CSV table of C-alpha atoms and ligand atoms in Angstrom, one decimal:
chain,number,residue,atom,x,y,z
A,1,UNK,CA,0.0,0.2,0.0
A,2,UNK,CA,1.0,3.4,-0.8
A,3,UNK,CA,0.7,6.0,2.1
A,4,UNK,CA,0.8,9.8,1.3
A,5,UNK,CA,0.3,12.2,4.2
A,6,UNK,CA,-0.1,16.0,3.2
A,7,UNK,CA,0.7,17.6,6.5
A,8,UNK,CA,0.7,21.2,8.2
A,9,UNK,CA,2.7,22.4,11.0
A,10,UNK,CA,3.3,25.8,12.6
A,11,UNK,CA,6.1,24.9,14.9
A,12,UNK,CA,7.2,21.4,14.3
A,13,UNK,CA,4.9,19.0,16.4
A,14,UNK,CA,3.0,17.9,13.3
A,15,UNK,CA,5.7,17.6,11.1
A,16,UNK,CA,7.4,15.2,13.7
A,17,UNK,CA,4.6,13.2,14.1
A,18,UNK,CA,4.5,12.7,10.3
A,19,UNK,CA,7.8,11.7,10.2
A,20,UNK,CA,7.6,9.0,13.1
A,21,UNK,CA,4.4,7.5,11.3
A,22,UNK,CA,6.1,7.3,8.0
A,23,UNK,CA,9.6,5.6,9.6
A,24,UNK,CA,6.9,3.0,11.0
A,25,UNK,CA,5.2,2.4,7.7
A,26,UNK,CA,8.3,2.4,5.4
A,27,UNK,CA,9.7,-0.3,8.2
A,28,UNK,CA,6.9,-2.5,7.0
A,29,UNK,CA,6.2,-3.7,3.5
A,30,UNK,CA,4.1,-0.7,2.8
A,31,UNK,CA,5.5,2.6,1.5
A,32,UNK,CA,4.6,6.1,3.0
A,33,UNK,CA,5.8,9.6,2.0
A,34,UNK,CA,5.0,13.1,3.9
A,35,UNK,CA,4.4,15.9,2.3
A,36,UNK,CA,4.1,19.6,3.3
A,37,UNK,CA,1.2,21.6,2.0
A,38,UNK,CA,3.3,24.7,2.2
A,39,UNK,CA,5.8,23.0,-0.6
A,40,UNK,CA,5.7,24.8,-3.9
A,41,UNK,CA,4.5,21.8,-6.1
A,42,UNK,CA,1.2,21.7,-3.9
A,43,UNK,CA,-0.1,24.6,-6.2
A,44,UNK,CA,0.1,22.4,-9.3
A,45,UNK,CA,-3.2,20.5,-10.0
A,46,UNK,CA,-1.2,18.2,-12.1
A,47,UNK,CA,0.9,17.3,-9.3
A,48,UNK,CA,-1.9,16.8,-6.6
A,49,UNK,CA,-4.0,14.7,-9.2
A,50,UNK,CA,-0.9,12.2,-9.4
A,51,UNK,CA,-0.4,12.2,-5.8
A,52,UNK,CA,-4.0,11.2,-5.6
A,53,UNK,CA,-4.0,8.5,-8.1
A,54,UNK,CA,-1.1,7.0,-6.9
A,55,UNK,CA,-2.2,6.5,-3.2
A,56,UNK,CA,-4.0,4.2,-1.4
A,57,UNK,CA,-4.0,5.5,2.0
A,58,UNK,CA,-4.3,9.4,2.0
A,59,UNK,CA,-3.2,11.1,5.4
A,60,UNK,CA,-4.0,14.5,6.4
A,61,UNK,CA,-2.2,15.8,9.5
A,62,UNK,CA,-2.6,19.4,11.1
A,63,UNK,CA,-2.4,20.8,14.8
A,64,UNK,CA,-5.8,21.1,16.6
A,65,UNK,CA,-6.8,24.9,16.7
A,66,UNK,CA,-10.0,25.1,19.0
A,67,UNK,CA,-11.0,21.6,18.1
A,68,UNK,CA,-10.8,22.3,14.3
A,69,UNK,CA,-8.1,22.3,11.6
A,70,UNK,CA,-6.1,25.5,10.6
A,71,UNK,CA,-7.8,27.7,7.9
A,72,UNK,CA,-4.9,26.9,5.6
A,73,UNK,CA,-5.9,23.1,5.9
A,74,UNK,CA,-9.3,23.8,4.9
A,75,UNK,CA,-8.2,25.6,2.0
A,76,UNK,CA,-5.6,22.8,1.0
A,77,UNK,CA,-9.0,20.6,1.2
A,78,UNK,CA,-10.8,22.6,-1.5
A,79,UNK,CA,-7.7,22.5,-4.0
A,80,UNK,CA,-7.6,18.6,-3.2
A,81,UNK,CA,-11.3,18.3,-3.9
A,82,UNK,CA,-10.6,20.1,-7.2
A,83,UNK,CA,-8.0,17.8,-8.3
A,84,UNK,CA,-9.8,14.8,-7.2
A,85,UNK,CA,-13.0,16.0,-9.7
A,86,UNK,CA,-10.1,16.2,-12.6
A,87,UNK,CA,-9.2,12.9,-12.3
A,88,UNK,CA,-10.9,10.3,-14.5
A,89,UNK,CA,-14.1,8.5,-13.4
A,90,UNK,CA,-11.8,5.4,-13.2
A,91,UNK,CA,-10.4,6.7,-9.8
A,92,UNK,CA,-13.6,6.6,-8.1
A,93,UNK,CA,-15.2,3.6,-9.8
A,94,UNK,CA,-11.9,1.7,-9.1
A,95,UNK,CA,-12.4,-1.5,-6.9
A,96,UNK,CA,-9.4,-1.1,-5.2
A,97,UNK,CA,-9.9,-0.1,-1.8
A,98,UNK,CA,-8.8,3.4,-0.9
A,99,UNK,CA,-8.8,5.0,2.6
A,100,UNK,CA,-8.4,8.3,4.3
A,101,UNK,CA,-7.0,8.8,7.7
A,102,UNK,CA,-6.1,11.9,10.0
A,103,UNK,CA,-3.4,13.0,12.3
A,104,UNK,CA,-3.9,15.7,14.6
A,105,UNK,CA,-1.5,17.1,17.3
A,106,UNK,CA,-2.3,19.1,20.1
A,107,UNK,CA,-1.6,20.2,23.6
A,108,UNK,CA,-4.5,19.3,26.0
A,109,UNK,CA,-7.9,18.9,24.1
A,110,UNK,CA,-9.1,18.2,20.7
A,111,UNK,CA,-12.8,17.0,21.2
A,112,UNK,CA,-13.7,15.5,17.9
A,113,UNK,CA,-11.3,17.6,16.0
A,114,UNK,CA,-9.9,14.9,14.3
A,115,UNK,CA,-12.9,14.1,12.3
A,116,UNK,CA,-13.5,17.7,11.1
A,117,UNK,CA,-12.5,16.8,7.6
A,118,UNK,CA,-14.6,13.7,7.5
A,119,UNK,CA,-17.0,15.0,4.6
A,120,UNK,CA,-14.1,16.3,2.7
A,121,UNK,CA,-12.5,13.1,2.8
A,122,UNK,CA,-15.5,11.5,1.6
A,123,UNK,CA,-15.8,14.1,-1.5
A,124,UNK,CA,-12.2,13.0,-2.4
A,125,UNK,CA,-13.1,9.5,-2.4
A,126,UNK,CA,-10.8,8.6,0.4
A,127,UNK,CA,-13.4,8.1,3.4
A,128,UNK,CA,-12.4,8.3,6.8
A,129,UNK,CA,-10.8,5.0,8.2
A,130,UNK,CA,-8.8,6.4,11.2
A,131,UNK,CA,-8.3,9.5,13.0
A,132,UNK,CA,-6.0,10.1,16.1
A,133,UNK,CA,-4.9,12.7,18.2
A,134,UNK,CA,-1.4,13.1,19.5
A,135,UNK,CA,-0.7,15.2,22.6
A,136,UNK,CA,2.4,16.9,22.1
A,137,UNK,CA,3.3,20.5,23.6
A,138,UNK,CA,1.7,23.9,23.4
A,139,UNK,CA,2.7,26.7,21.0
A,140,UNK,CA,0.2,29.1,22.0
A,141,UNK,CA,1.5,31.1,25.1
A,142,UNK,CA,0.4,34.5,24.8
A,143,UNK,CA,-1.6,37.2,26.8
A,144,UNK,CA,-5.0,35.8,26.6
A,145,UNK,CA,-3.9,32.3,25.7
A,146,UNK,CA,-1.1,31.6,28.3
A,147,UNK,CA,-0.7,28.1,28.0
A,148,UNK,CA,3.4,27.2,28.2
A,149,UNK,CA,5.2,24.5,26.3
A,150,UNK,CA,5.9,21.7,28.3
A,151,UNK,CA,9.4,20.9,29.8
A,152,UNK,CA,12.1,18.9,28.0
A,153,UNK,CA,11.6,15.6,30.1
A,154,UNK,CA,7.9,15.6,29.9
A,155,UNK,CA,8.1,16.2,26.1
A,156,UNK,CA,10.2,13.3,25.9
A,157,UNK,CA,7.8,10.9,27.6
A,158,UNK,CA,4.8,12.5,25.2
A,159,UNK,CA,7.2,11.8,22.4
A,160,UNK,CA,7.5,7.9,23.5
A,161,UNK,CA,3.5,7.5,24.2
A,162,UNK,CA,3.2,9.0,20.8
A,163,UNK,CA,5.5,6.5,19.1
A,164,UNK,CA,3.6,3.7,20.4
A,165,UNK,CA,0.2,5.3,19.6
A,166,UNK,CA,1.6,5.8,16.0
A,167,UNK,CA,2.5,2.1,15.7
A,168,UNK,CA,-0.6,0.9,17.1
A,169,UNK,CA,-2.5,3.1,14.8
A,170,UNK,CA,-0.8,1.8,11.8
A,171,UNK,CA,-1.4,-1.9,12.9
A,172,UNK,CA,-5.5,-1.0,13.0
A,173,UNK,CA,-4.8,0.9,9.4
A,174,UNK,CA,-3.2,-2.0,7.8
A,175,UNK,CA,-5.6,-4.4,9.0
A,176,UNK,CA,-8.5,-2.5,7.8
A,177,UNK,CA,-10.0,-1.7,11.4
A,178,UNK,CA,-11.5,1.4,11.8
A,179,UNK,CA,-10.2,3.8,14.6
A,180,UNK,CA,-12.1,7.1,14.8
A,181,UNK,CA,-11.2,9.1,17.9
A,182,UNK,CA,-13.8,11.7,19.4
A,183,UNK,CA,-16.6,9.4,17.4
A,184,UNK,CA,-18.8,8.4,20.4
A,185,UNK,CA,-17.3,10.8,23.2
A,186,UNK,CA,-20.4,12.9,23.5
A,187,UNK,CA,-18.9,15.5,26.0
A,188,UNK,CA,-15.9,15.9,23.4
A,189,UNK,CA,-18.2,16.7,20.7
A,190,UNK,CA,-20.0,19.2,22.8
A,191,UNK,CA,-16.3,20.6,24.0
A,192,UNK,CA,-15.2,20.7,20.4
A,193,UNK,CA,-18.4,22.5,19.0
A,194,UNK,CA,-18.2,25.1,21.8
A,195,UNK,CA,-14.5,25.5,21.2
A,196,UNK,CA,-15.3,26.0,17.5
A,197,UNK,CA,-18.0,28.6,17.9
A,198,UNK,CA,-15.7,30.8,20.0
A,199,UNK,CA,-12.1,30.2,18.8
A,200,UNK,CA,-12.2,32.7,15.6
A,201,UNK,CA,-14.1,35.1,17.8
A,202,UNK,CA,-11.5,34.7,20.6
A,203,UNK,CA,-8.4,34.8,18.2
A,204,UNK,CA,-9.7,38.1,16.3
A,205,UNK,CA,-9.9,39.6,19.7
A,206,UNK,CA,-6.9,38.4,21.1
A,207,UNK,CA,-4.1,38.6,18.1
A,208,UNK,CA,-3.2,41.7,16.4
A,209,UNK,CA,0.3,41.2,15.4
A,210,UNK,CA,3.1,43.9,16.0
A,211,UNK,CA,6.5,44.1,15.5
A,212,UNK,CA,8.5,46.4,17.9
A,213,UNK,CA,11.0,47.9,15.7
A,214,UNK,CA,13.5,48.5,18.1
A,215,UNK,CA,13.7,45.0,19.0
A,216,UNK,CA,13.6,43.8,15.4
A,217,UNK,CA,17.2,42.9,13.9
A,218,UNK,CA,15.7,42.8,10.2
A,219,UNK,CA,16.7,39.4,9.9
A,220,UNK,CA,13.5,38.9,7.6
A,221,UNK,CA,12.9,35.1,8.9
A,222,UNK,CA,9.2,36.0,9.6
A,223,UNK,CA,8.8,37.5,6.4
A,224,UNK,CA,10.4,34.3,4.8
A,225,UNK,CA,8.8,31.7,6.9
A,226,UNK,CA,5.1,33.1,7.4
A,227,UNK,CA,3.1,30.3,5.7
A,228,UNK,CA,0.5,32.9,4.4
A,229,UNK,CA,2.6,35.6,3.0
A,230,UNK,CA,1.3,37.5,5.9
A,231,UNK,CA,4.4,39.5,6.8
A,232,UNK,CA,5.9,42.0,4.7
A,233,UNK,CA,8.4,44.6,5.2
A,234,UNK,CA,7.7,48.1,4.4
A,235,UNK,CA,8.8,51.6,5.0
A,236,UNK,CA,11.5,50.1,7.4
A,237,UNK,CA,8.7,48.3,9.3
A,238,UNK,CA,7.5,44.6,9.5
A,239,UNK,CA,3.7,44.6,8.6
A,240,UNK,CA,1.1,42.0,9.1
A,241,UNK,CA,-1.7,41.6,6.6
A,242,UNK,CA,-4.9,40.1,7.0
A,243,UNK,CA,-4.2,36.3,6.0
A,244,UNK,CA,-3.0,34.9,9.2
A,245,UNK,CA,-3.7,31.1,10.1
A,246,UNK,CA,-2.6,31.9,13.5
A,247,UNK,CA,0.3,29.1,13.4
A,248,UNK,CA,2.2,31.1,15.9
A,249,UNK,CA,5.5,30.6,13.8
A,250,UNK,CA,6.5,34.2,13.7
A,251,UNK,CA,6.0,34.4,17.3
A,252,UNK,CA,7.9,31.8,18.4
A,253,UNK,CA,10.7,31.6,16.0
A,254,UNK,CA,11.5,35.7,16.5
A,255,UNK,CA,15.2,35.5,17.8
A,256,UNK,CA,14.5,38.8,19.5
A,257,UNK,CA,10.6,38.1,20.7
A,258,UNK,CA,9.9,41.3,18.9
A,259,UNK,CA,6.8,39.9,17.4
A,260,UNK,CA,3.9,40.2,19.9
A,261,UNK,CA,0.1,39.8,19.7
A,262,UNK,CA,-0.5,43.4,21.4
A,263,UNK,CA,1.1,46.6,21.7
A,264,UNK,CA,2.5,45.2,24.8
A,265,UNK,CA,5.7,42.8,24.6
A,266,UNK,CA,5.0,39.2,25.7
A,267,UNK,CA,8.1,38.6,27.8
A,268,UNK,CA,9.6,35.1,26.8
A,269,UNK,CA,10.3,34.4,30.5
A,270,UNK,CA,6.9,34.8,31.3
A,271,UNK,CA,5.2,33.5,27.9
A,272,UNK,CA,7.7,30.6,27.0
A,273,UNK,CA,8.2,29.9,23.2
A,274,UNK,CA,8.0,26.6,21.6
A,275,UNK,CA,10.7,26.0,18.8
A,276,UNK,CA,10.0,22.7,17.8
A,277,UNK,CA,10.1,19.4,19.4
A,278,UNK,CA,13.8,18.3,18.4
A,279,UNK,CA,17.2,19.4,19.0
A,280,UNK,CA,18.4,22.1,16.6
A,281,UNK,CA,15.0,22.1,14.9
A,282,UNK,CA,15.2,24.4,11.6
A,283,UNK,CA,12.0,25.9,9.9
A,284,UNK,CA,13.0,25.2,6.5
A,285,UNK,CA,12.0,21.4,6.9
A,286,UNK,CA,8.4,22.6,7.3
A,287,UNK,CA,8.4,23.5,3.6
A,288,UNK,CA,10.9,22.0,1.8
B,1,FMN,C1,-4.7,28.9,17.4
B,1,FMN,C2,-4.3,28.0,18.4
B,1,FMN,C3,-5.1,26.9,18.9
B,1,FMN,C4,-4.7,25.9,19.4
B,1,FMN,N1,-6.0,25.2,20.0
B,1,FMN,C5,-5.9,24.1,20.7
B,1,FMN,C6,-6.5,23.4,21.3
B,1,FMN,O1,-8.1,24.0,21.0
B,1,FMN,N2,-6.7,22.4,22.1
B,1,FMN,C7,-5.3,21.9,22.2
B,1,FMN,O2,-5.1,20.9,22.7
B,1,FMN,N3,-4.0,22.5,21.6
B,1,FMN,C8,-4.4,23.5,20.9
B,1,FMN,N4,-3.3,24.1,20.5
B,1,FMN,C9,-2.0,24.0,20.5
B,1,FMN,C10,-1.3,23.4,19.2
B,1,FMN,O3,-2.4,22.1,18.8
B,1,FMN,C11,-0.4,22.3,19.6
B,1,FMN,O4,0.6,22.8,20.3
B,1,FMN,C12,0.2,21.6,18.4
B,1,FMN,O5,0.8,20.7,18.6
B,1,FMN,C13,1.0,22.5,17.2
B,1,FMN,O6,1.6,21.9,16.4
B,1,FMN,P1,2.5,22.4,15.1
B,1,FMN,O7,3.9,22.5,15.8
B,1,FMN,O8,2.6,21.6,14.3
B,1,FMN,O9,2.2,23.8,14.7
B,1,FMN,C14,-3.6,25.6,19.8
B,1,FMN,C15,-2.4,26.3,19.1
B,1,FMN,C16,-2.8,27.2,18.5
B,1,FMN,C17,-1.7,28.1,17.5
B,2,SF4,S1,11.8,37.4,12.8
B,2,SF4,FE1,11.6,39.2,14.2
B,2,SF4,S2,13.9,40.2,14.2
B,2,SF4,FE2,13.5,39.1,12.4
B,2,SF4,S3,12.7,40.5,10.9
B,2,SF4,FE3,11.0,39.4,12.1
B,2,SF4,S4,10.6,40.4,13.7
B,2,SF4,FE4,12.3,41.6,12.9
B,3,SF4,S1,1.7,36.0,10.6
B,3,SF4,FE1,2.9,34.6,11.9
B,3,SF4,S2,1.0,33.7,13.1
B,3,SF4,FE2,0.0,34.6,11.2
B,3,SF4,S3,0.3,32.7,9.6
B,3,SF4,FE3,1.9,34.1,9.6
B,3,SF4,S4,3.9,33.0,10.7
B,3,SF4,FE4,1.9,32.2,11.3
């Protein structure tokens, strides 16, 4: 079986989970690749169609934002749908079994956030067989959402747990067994619904990005690495447009902590930054 995982990762957790899952699959008789939705190739319909045609198990991986997927992932699902519509009818009528699966990462609670793309996966003819949430570290520690990343030791324990969970998940998928986390958890569903209702409102209210030019060294890392090209440098100042997907990349990785969600500076001693979950993590890995 060919496993293809399209992923988005703001600050590295989801990338790590995809890498571990692909390692597990590739140790078996099956084959896996994981592809960032920030890659240039993703813009090409032909590329997406080829990937869909030659995939048996299609994974989508994303960080949970208020029990749902980031906007950039929803946009990507529209492109996938467009690509799937242009593939010959044979693809959908083909008797060969194809299925979809979801990997999410989160800090604490995801409700039924791993199931929100259920309809989208059906539309592209990869109905969901599995969906799981992997607990990693928080990347959102800002005034208004003060949830610090976990300490290194705790993160290592979570990573070990994650590896076990991913192994079991792969076993289920290869044996054609359903595993849909959050499906029967009514409280989780209710919590997820409430979070989805209020998250956009809360984020819009809390986050109005600002770069303090006294601290900024004009390194341009934020301009280069923003996944939605939401950051520009004009008239000697860093400016933010209105295409933010709230990935927290600029905030966490600005080397001088110049970027803040409000006028006030979020002191890095008080609001801890999350810079990936591996030693010497490099942002370029998230789009190369
Ligand atoms: C805007 C935003 C909303 C978030 N909402 C949740 C949430 O509802 N539940 C949760 O457990 N973690 C939440 N998180 C934490 C992330 O899901 C978590 O840190 C994730 O592993 C980050 O993955 P990444 O490093 O691949 O971007 C949120 C993070 C952001 C930036
Ligand atoms: S990453 Fe920080 S220091 Fe670098 S240009 Fe952006 S705001 Fe300035
Ligand atoms: S502005 Fe910052 S938080 Fe928003 S999408 Fe760009 S990097 Fe992510």
